[in-house]
Amino acid sequence: MKTLEKTATHYSIEMIKDEARHLVEKGTVSRHQPIYILCQYIPAREWVCVECELEQCDYLLRDQIGDLIASENWDND
């Protein structure tokens, strides 16, 4: 996750969602996998910050990635 590898003090939920969406679009992860799978793509020293942001936004690590990126816009709806 190139964006998350940069040194930062805060990870916004939008940034995390964008990166998760990118991994799903690439086919690296599935929408049905739990959010904690993302830790494989984020440096361990930075995962704590990401995990805190997820918790503050009421996401559980066992929730599906699809729940995290569910706010996608569909043109044909």
PDB file of N, CA and C in Angstrom:
ATOM      1  N   MET A   1       0.841  -1.166   0.000  1.00  0.00           N
ATOM      2  CA  MET A   1       0.000   0.000   0.000  1.00  0.00           C
ATOM      3  C   MET A   1       0.890   1.235   0.000  1.00  0.00           C
ATOM      4  N   LYS A   2       1.187   1.737  -1.138  1.00  0.00           N
ATOM      5  CA  LYS A   2       2.129   2.832  -1.278  1.00  0.00           C
ATOM      6  C   LYS A   2       1.772   4.030  -0.417  1.00  0.00           C
ATOM      7  N   THR A   3       0.531   4.425  -0.420  1.00  0.00           N
ATOM      8  CA  THR A   3       0.122   5.603   0.326  1.00  0.00           C
ATOM      9  C   THR A   3       0.361   5.424   1.818  1.00  0.00           C
ATOM     10  N   LEU A   4       0.063   4.256   2.329  1.00  0.00           N
ATOM     11  CA  LEU A   4       0.185   4.029   3.765  1.00  0.00           C
ATOM     12  C   LEU A   4       1.626   3.798   4.202  1.00  0.00           C
ATOM     13  N   GLU A   5       2.535   3.555   3.270  1.00  0.00           N
ATOM     14  CA  GLU A   5       3.920   3.332   3.644  1.00  0.00           C
ATOM     15  C   GLU A   5       4.634   4.636   3.991  1.00  0.00           C
ATOM     16  N   LYS A   6       4.054   5.764   3.611  1.00  0.00           N
ATOM     17  CA  LYS A   6       4.651   7.046   3.937  1.00  0.00           C
ATOM     18  C   LYS A   6       4.506   7.296   5.431  1.00  0.00           C
ATOM     19  N   THR A   7       5.469   7.957   6.001  1.00  0.00           N
ATOM     20  CA  THR A   7       5.410   8.262   7.421  1.00  0.00           C
ATOM     21  C   THR A   7       4.339   9.319   7.648  1.00  0.00           C
ATOM     22  N   ALA A   8       3.419   9.025   8.535  1.00  0.00           N
ATOM     23  CA  ALA A   8       2.335   9.945   8.845  1.00  0.00           C
ATOM     24  C   ALA A   8       1.911   9.725  10.286  1.00  0.00           C
ATOM     25  N   THR A   9       1.298  10.737  10.853  1.00  0.00           N
ATOM     26  CA  THR A   9       0.867  10.612  12.236  1.00  0.00           C
ATOM     27  C   THR A   9      -0.602  10.234  12.338  1.00  0.00           C
ATOM     28  N   HIS A  10      -1.345  10.401  11.265  1.00  0.00           N
ATOM     29  CA  HIS A  10      -2.769  10.100  11.301  1.00  0.00           C
ATOM     30  C   HIS A  10      -3.202   9.466   9.981  1.00  0.00           C
ATOM     31  N   TYR A  11      -4.017   8.462  10.074  1.00  0.00           N
ATOM     32  CA  TYR A  11      -4.568   7.810   8.897  1.00  0.00           C
ATOM     33  C   TYR A  11      -6.062   8.062   8.885  1.00  0.00           C
ATOM     34  N   SER A  12      -6.542   8.763   7.872  1.00  0.00           N
ATOM     35  CA  SER A  12      -7.980   9.021   7.799  1.00  0.00           C
ATOM     36  C   SER A  12      -8.695   7.761   7.324  1.00  0.00           C
ATOM     37  N   ILE A  13      -9.947   7.647   7.688  1.00  0.00           N
ATOM     38  CA  ILE A  13     -10.733   6.489   7.268  1.00  0.00           C
ATOM     39  C   ILE A  13     -10.884   6.493   5.749  1.00  0.00           C
ATOM     40  N   GLU A  14     -10.958   7.672   5.143  1.00  0.00           N
ATOM     41  CA  GLU A  14     -11.078   7.751   3.685  1.00  0.00           C
ATOM     42  C   GLU A  14      -9.828   7.208   3.006  1.00  0.00           C
ATOM     43  N   MET A  15      -8.676   7.489   3.569  1.00  0.00           N
ATOM     44  CA  MET A  15      -7.422   6.982   3.020  1.00  0.00           C
ATOM     45  C   MET A  15      -7.381   5.452   3.119  1.00  0.00           C
ATOM     46  N   ILE A  16      -7.810   4.923   4.232  1.00  0.00           N
ATOM     47  CA  ILE A  16      -7.841   3.469   4.430  1.00  0.00           C
ATOM     48  C   ILE A  16      -8.828   2.833   3.452  1.00  0.00           C
ATOM     49  N   LYS A  17     -10.001   3.444   3.303  1.00  0.00           N
ATOM     50  CA  LYS A  17     -11.005   2.928   2.359  1.00  0.00           C
ATOM     51  C   LYS A  17     -10.480   2.933   0.932  1.00  0.00           C
ATOM     52  N   ASP A  18      -9.818   4.017   0.546  1.00  0.00           N
ATOM     53  CA  ASP A  18      -9.263   4.110  -0.811  1.00  0.00           C
ATOM     54  C   ASP A  18      -8.248   3.014  -1.072  1.00  0.00           C
ATOM     55  N   GLU A  19      -7.386   2.771  -0.108  1.00  0.00           N
ATOM     56  CA  GLU A  19      -6.370   1.731  -0.277  1.00  0.00           C
ATOM     57  C   GLU A  19      -6.999   0.341  -0.314  1.00  0.00           C
ATOM     58  N   ALA A  20      -8.004   0.114   0.533  1.00  0.00           N
ATOM     59  CA  ALA A  20      -8.701  -1.182   0.521  1.00  0.00           C
ATOM     60  C   ALA A  20      -9.403  -1.375  -0.827  1.00  0.00           C
ATOM     61  N   ARG A  21     -10.051  -0.338  -1.320  1.00  0.00           N
ATOM     62  CA  ARG A  21     -10.734  -0.395  -2.608  1.00  0.00           C
ATOM     63  C   ARG A  21      -9.739  -0.711  -3.728  1.00  0.00           C
ATOM     64  N   HIS A  22      -8.580  -0.096  -3.663  1.00  0.00           N
ATOM     65  CA  HIS A  22      -7.533  -0.344  -4.657  1.00  0.00           C
ATOM     66  C   HIS A  22      -7.090  -1.813  -4.634  1.00  0.00           C
ATOM     67  N   LEU A  23      -6.907  -2.372  -3.451  1.00  0.00           N
ATOM     68  CA  LEU A  23      -6.504  -3.778  -3.337  1.00  0.00           C
ATOM     69  C   LEU A  23      -7.587  -4.716  -3.860  1.00  0.00           C
ATOM     70  N   VAL A  24      -8.849  -4.366  -3.643  1.00  0.00           N
ATOM     71  CA  VAL A  24      -9.955  -5.183  -4.161  1.00  0.00           C
ATOM     72  C   VAL A  24      -9.990  -5.099  -5.684  1.00  0.00           C
ATOM     73  N   GLU A  25      -9.862  -3.893  -6.218  1.00  0.00           N
ATOM     74  CA  GLU A  25      -9.888  -3.715  -7.672  1.00  0.00           C
ATOM     75  C   GLU A  25      -8.739  -4.444  -8.349  1.00  0.00           C
ATOM     76  N   LYS A  26      -7.584  -4.488  -7.683  1.00  0.00           N
ATOM     77  CA  LYS A  26      -6.415  -5.199  -8.210  1.00  0.00           C
ATOM     78  C   LYS A  26      -6.577  -6.710  -8.119  1.00  0.00           C
ATOM     79  N   GLY A  27      -7.506  -7.155  -7.279  1.00  0.00           N
ATOM     80  CA  GLY A  27      -7.700  -8.581  -7.077  1.00  0.00           C
ATOM     81  C   GLY A  27      -6.786  -9.167  -6.019  1.00  0.00           C
ATOM     82  N   THR A  28      -6.107  -8.317  -5.282  1.00  0.00           N
ATOM     83  CA  THR A  28      -5.187  -8.762  -4.235  1.00  0.00           C
ATOM     84  C   THR A  28      -5.940  -9.319  -3.042  1.00  0.00           C
ATOM     85  N   VAL A  29      -7.055  -8.683  -2.701  1.00  0.00           N
ATOM     86  CA  VAL A  29      -7.912  -9.152  -1.609  1.00  0.00           C
ATOM     87  C   VAL A  29      -9.342  -9.206  -2.120  1.00  0.00           C
ATOM     88  N   SER A  30     -10.180  -9.920  -1.404  1.00  0.00           N
ATOM     89  CA  SER A  30     -11.589 -10.061  -1.752  1.00  0.00           C
ATOM     90  C   SER A  30     -12.441  -9.193  -0.827  1.00  0.00           C
ATOM     91  N   ARG A  31     -13.563  -8.717  -1.344  1.00  0.00           N
ATOM     92  CA  ARG A  31     -14.513  -7.948  -0.531  1.00  0.00           C
ATOM     93  C   ARG A  31     -15.034  -8.769   0.642  1.00  0.00           C
ATOM     94  N   HIS A  32     -14.946 -10.099   0.535  1.00  0.00           N
ATOM     95  CA  HIS A  32     -15.500 -10.983   1.564  1.00  0.00           C
ATOM     96  C   HIS A  32     -14.505 -11.332   2.661  1.00  0.00           C
ATOM     97  N   GLN A  33     -13.265 -10.922   2.519  1.00  0.00           N
ATOM     98  CA  GLN A  33     -12.269 -11.203   3.545  1.00  0.00           C
ATOM     99  C   GLN A  33     -12.422 -10.213   4.698  1.00  0.00           C
ATOM    100  N   PRO A  34     -11.985 -10.603   5.893  1.00  0.00           N
ATOM    101  CA  PRO A  34     -12.069  -9.688   7.031  1.00  0.00           C
ATOM    102  C   PRO A  34     -11.082  -8.521   6.876  1.00  0.00           C
ATOM    103  N   ILE A  35     -11.424  -7.410   7.471  1.00  0.00           N
ATOM    104  CA  ILE A  35     -10.587  -6.211   7.386  1.00  0.00           C
ATOM    105  C   ILE A  35      -9.167  -6.476   7.886  1.00  0.00           C
ATOM    106  N   TYR A  36      -9.010  -7.352   8.875  1.00  0.00           N
ATOM    107  CA  TYR A  36      -7.660  -7.576   9.413  1.00  0.00           C
ATOM    108  C   TYR A  36      -6.676  -8.117   8.379  1.00  0.00           C
ATOM    109  N   ILE A  37      -7.163  -8.619   7.257  1.00  0.00           N
ATOM    110  CA  ILE A  37      -6.281  -9.077   6.179  1.00  0.00           C
ATOM    111  C   ILE A  37      -5.431  -7.915   5.658  1.00  0.00           C
ATOM    112  N   LEU A  38      -5.934  -6.709   5.768  1.00  0.00           N
ATOM    113  CA  LEU A  38      -5.200  -5.540   5.282  1.00  0.00           C
ATOM    114  C   LEU A  38      -3.870  -5.363   6.000  1.00  0.00           C
ATOM    115  N   CYS A  39      -3.730  -5.917   7.193  1.00  0.00           N
ATOM    116  CA  CYS A  39      -2.477  -5.769   7.933  1.00  0.00           C
ATOM    117  C   CYS A  39      -1.302  -6.403   7.193  1.00  0.00           C
ATOM    118  N   GLN A  40      -1.584  -7.305   6.270  1.00  0.00           N
ATOM    119  CA  GLN A  40      -0.524  -7.929   5.476  1.00  0.00           C
ATOM    120  C   GLN A  40       0.078  -6.945   4.472  1.00  0.00           C
ATOM    121  N   TYR A  41      -0.621  -5.852   4.207  1.00  0.00           N
ATOM    122  CA  TYR A  41      -0.202  -4.894   3.196  1.00  0.00           C
ATOM    123  C   TYR A  41       0.195  -3.548   3.793  1.00  0.00           C
ATOM    124  N   ILE A  42       0.243  -3.492   5.105  1.00  0.00           N
ATOM    125  CA  ILE A  42       0.612  -2.275   5.823  1.00  0.00           C
ATOM    126  C   ILE A  42       1.754  -2.626   6.764  1.00  0.00           C
ATOM    127  N   PRO A  43       2.815  -1.832   6.793  1.00  0.00           N
ATOM    128  CA  PRO A  43       3.922  -2.124   7.713  1.00  0.00           C
ATOM    129  C   PRO A  43       3.425  -2.248   9.154  1.00  0.00           C
ATOM    130  N   ALA A  44       3.960  -3.211   9.865  1.00  0.00           N
ATOM    131  CA  ALA A  44       3.499  -3.517  11.226  1.00  0.00           C
ATOM    132  C   ALA A  44       3.543  -2.299  12.136  1.00  0.00           C
ATOM    133  N   ARG A  45       4.566  -1.487  12.013  1.00  0.00           N
ATOM    134  CA  ARG A  45       4.691  -0.324  12.894  1.00  0.00           C
ATOM    135  C   ARG A  45       3.594   0.706  12.629  1.00  0.00           C
ATOM    136  N   GLU A  46       2.967   0.650  11.455  1.00  0.00           N
ATOM    137  CA  GLU A  46       1.921   1.599  11.093  1.00  0.00           C
ATOM    138  C   GLU A  46       0.515   1.013  11.275  1.00  0.00           C
ATOM    139  N   TRP A  47       0.420  -0.301  11.422  1.00  0.00           N
ATOM    140  CA  TRP A  47      -0.886  -0.946  11.544  1.00  0.00           C
ATOM    141  C   TRP A  47      -1.635  -0.458  12.779  1.00  0.00           C
ATOM    142  N   VAL A  48      -0.924  -0.173  13.858  1.00  0.00           N
ATOM    143  CA  VAL A  48      -1.568   0.282  15.088  1.00  0.00           C
ATOM    144  C   VAL A  48      -2.375   1.553  14.822  1.00  0.00           C
ATOM    145  N   CYS A  49      -1.820   2.473  14.053  1.00  0.00           N
ATOM    146  CA  CYS A  49      -2.529   3.724  13.728  1.00  0.00           C
ATOM    147  C   CYS A  49      -3.761   3.443  12.875  1.00  0.00           C
ATOM    148  N   VAL A  50      -3.625   2.544  11.923  1.00  0.00           N
ATOM    149  CA  VAL A  50      -4.749   2.181  11.061  1.00  0.00           C
ATOM    150  C   VAL A  50      -5.836   1.504  11.890  1.00  0.00           C
ATOM    151  N   GLU A  51      -5.432   0.589  12.741  1.00  0.00           N
ATOM    152  CA  GLU A  51      -6.384  -0.123  13.597  1.00  0.00           C
ATOM    153  C   GLU A  51      -7.143   0.845  14.503  1.00  0.00           C
ATOM    154  N   CYS A  52      -6.463   1.823  15.057  1.00  0.00           N
ATOM    155  CA  CYS A  52      -7.123   2.815  15.917  1.00  0.00           C
ATOM    156  C   CYS A  52      -8.152   3.614  15.132  1.00  0.00           C
ATOM    157  N   GLU A  53      -7.814   4.020  13.929  1.00  0.00           N
ATOM    158  CA  GLU A  53      -8.756   4.783  13.106  1.00  0.00           C
ATOM    159  C   GLU A  53      -9.981   3.942  12.762  1.00  0.00           C
ATOM    160  N   LEU A  54      -9.768   2.682  12.439  1.00  0.00           N
ATOM    161  CA  LEU A  54     -10.889   1.790  12.148  1.00  0.00           C
ATOM    162  C   LEU A  54     -11.806   1.661  13.357  1.00  0.00           C
ATOM    163  N   GLU A  55     -11.221   1.478  14.528  1.00  0.00           N
ATOM    164  CA  GLU A  55     -12.013   1.334  15.748  1.00  0.00           C
ATOM    165  C   GLU A  55     -12.786   2.612  16.062  1.00  0.00           C
ATOM    166  N   GLN A  56     -12.164   3.764  15.858  1.00  0.00           N
ATOM    167  CA  GLN A  56     -12.834   5.037  16.118  1.00  0.00           C
ATOM    168  C   GLN A  56     -14.030   5.234  15.187  1.00  0.00           C
ATOM    169  N   CYS A  57     -13.976   4.621  14.026  1.00  0.00           N
ATOM    170  CA  CYS A  57     -15.065   4.733  13.046  1.00  0.00           C
ATOM    171  C   CYS A  57     -16.007   3.532  13.124  1.00  0.00           C
ATOM    172  N   ASP A  58     -15.922   2.786  14.217  1.00  0.00           N
ATOM    173  CA  ASP A  58     -16.819   1.660  14.510  1.00  0.00           C
ATOM    174  C   ASP A  58     -16.704   0.481  13.550  1.00  0.00           C
ATOM    175  N   TYR A  59     -15.513   0.247  13.040  1.00  0.00           N
ATOM    176  CA  TYR A  59     -15.274  -0.952  12.237  1.00  0.00           C
ATOM    177  C   TYR A  59     -14.569  -1.977  13.111  1.00  0.00           C
ATOM    178  N   LEU A  60     -15.015  -3.218  13.015  1.00  0.00           N
ATOM    179  CA  LEU A  60     -14.358  -4.319  13.706  1.00  0.00           C
ATOM    180  C   LEU A  60     -13.414  -4.993  12.734  1.00  0.00           C
ATOM    181  N   LEU A  61     -12.308  -5.497  13.234  1.00  0.00           N
ATOM    182  CA  LEU A  61     -11.332  -6.151  12.358  1.00  0.00           C
ATOM    183  C   LEU A  61     -11.902  -7.399  11.711  1.00  0.00           C
ATOM    184  N   ARG A  62     -12.954  -7.975  12.284  1.00  0.00           N
ATOM    185  CA  ARG A  62     -13.558  -9.167  11.697  1.00  0.00           C
ATOM    186  C   ARG A  62     -14.614  -8.821  10.649  1.00  0.00           C
ATOM    187  N   ASP A  63     -14.999  -7.520  10.553  1.00  0.00           N
ATOM    188  CA  ASP A  63     -15.936  -7.089   9.509  1.00  0.00           C
ATOM    189  C   ASP A  63     -15.328  -7.351   8.139  1.00  0.00           C
ATOM    190  N   GLN A  64     -16.168  -7.517   7.152  1.00  0.00           N
ATOM    191  CA  GLN A  64     -15.681  -7.755   5.797  1.00  0.00           C
ATOM    192  C   GLN A  64     -15.167  -6.463   5.171  1.00  0.00           C
ATOM    193  N   ILE A  65     -14.190  -6.605   4.302  1.00  0.00           N
ATOM    194  CA  ILE A  65     -13.656  -5.461   3.582  1.00  0.00           C
ATOM    195  C   ILE A  65     -14.780  -4.772   2.805  1.00  0.00           C
ATOM    196  N   GLY A  66     -15.728  -5.544   2.316  1.00  0.00           N
ATOM    197  CA  GLY A  66     -16.868  -4.982   1.601  1.00  0.00           C
ATOM    198  C   GLY A  66     -17.658  -4.009   2.460  1.00  0.00           C
ATOM    199  N   ASP A  67     -17.722  -4.250   3.769  1.00  0.00           N
ATOM    200  CA  ASP A  67     -18.402  -3.322   4.673  1.00  0.00           C
ATOM    201  C   ASP A  67     -17.641  -2.001   4.754  1.00  0.00           C
ATOM    202  N   LEU A  68     -16.330  -2.077   4.670  1.00  0.00           N
ATOM    203  CA  LEU A  68     -15.489  -0.890   4.742  1.00  0.00           C
ATOM    204  C   LEU A  68     -15.632  -0.032   3.492  1.00  0.00           C
ATOM    205  N   ILE A  69     -15.710  -0.667   2.339  1.00  0.00           N
ATOM    206  CA  ILE A  69     -15.760   0.088   1.082  1.00  0.00           C
ATOM    207  C   ILE A  69     -17.160   0.123   0.486  1.00  0.00           C
ATOM    208  N   ALA A  70     -18.161  -0.173   1.291  1.00  0.00           N
ATOM    209  CA  ALA A  70     -19.543  -0.271   0.816  1.00  0.00           C
ATOM    210  C   ALA A  70     -20.108   1.036   0.286  1.00  0.00           C
ATOM    211  N   SER A  71     -19.474   2.137   0.568  1.00  0.00           N
ATOM    212  CA  SER A  71     -20.008   3.427   0.144  1.00  0.00           C
ATOM    213  C   SER A  71     -19.660   3.765  -1.296  1.00  0.00           C
ATOM    214  N   GLU A  72     -19.413   2.744  -2.109  1.00  0.00           N
ATOM    215  CA  GLU A  72     -19.115   2.973  -3.516  1.00  0.00           C
ATOM    216  C   GLU A  72     -20.350   3.500  -4.234  1.00  0.00           C
ATOM    217  N   ASN A  73     -20.135   4.306  -5.229  1.00  0.00           N
ATOM    218  CA  ASN A  73     -21.237   4.839  -6.036  1.00  0.00           C
ATOM    219  C   ASN A  73     -21.416   3.976  -7.258  1.00  0.00           C
ATOM    220  N   TRP A  74     -22.648   3.608  -7.541  1.00  0.00           N
ATOM    221  CA  TRP A  74     -22.974   2.784  -8.705  1.00  0.00           C
ATOM    222  C   TRP A  74     -23.784   3.635  -9.690  1.00  0.00           C
ATOM    223  N   ASP A  75     -23.332   3.724 -10.918  1.00  0.00           N
ATOM    224  CA  ASP A  75     -23.999   4.536 -11.928  1.00  0.00           C
ATOM    225  C   ASP A  75     -25.346   3.983 -12.351  1.00  0.00           C
ATOM    226  N   ASN A  76     -25.529   2.671 -12.289  1.00  0.00           N
ATOM    227  CA  ASN A  76     -26.743   2.051 -12.790  1.00  0.00           C
ATOM    228  C   ASN A  76     -27.813   1.824 -11.716  1.00  0.00           C
ATOM    229  N   ASP A  77     -27.679   2.429 -10.561  1.00  0.00           N
ATOM    230  CA  ASP A  77     -28.697   2.293  -9.505  1.00  0.00           C
ATOM    231  C   ASP A  77     -29.839   3.256  -9.711  1.00  0.00           C
TER     232      ASP A  77
END
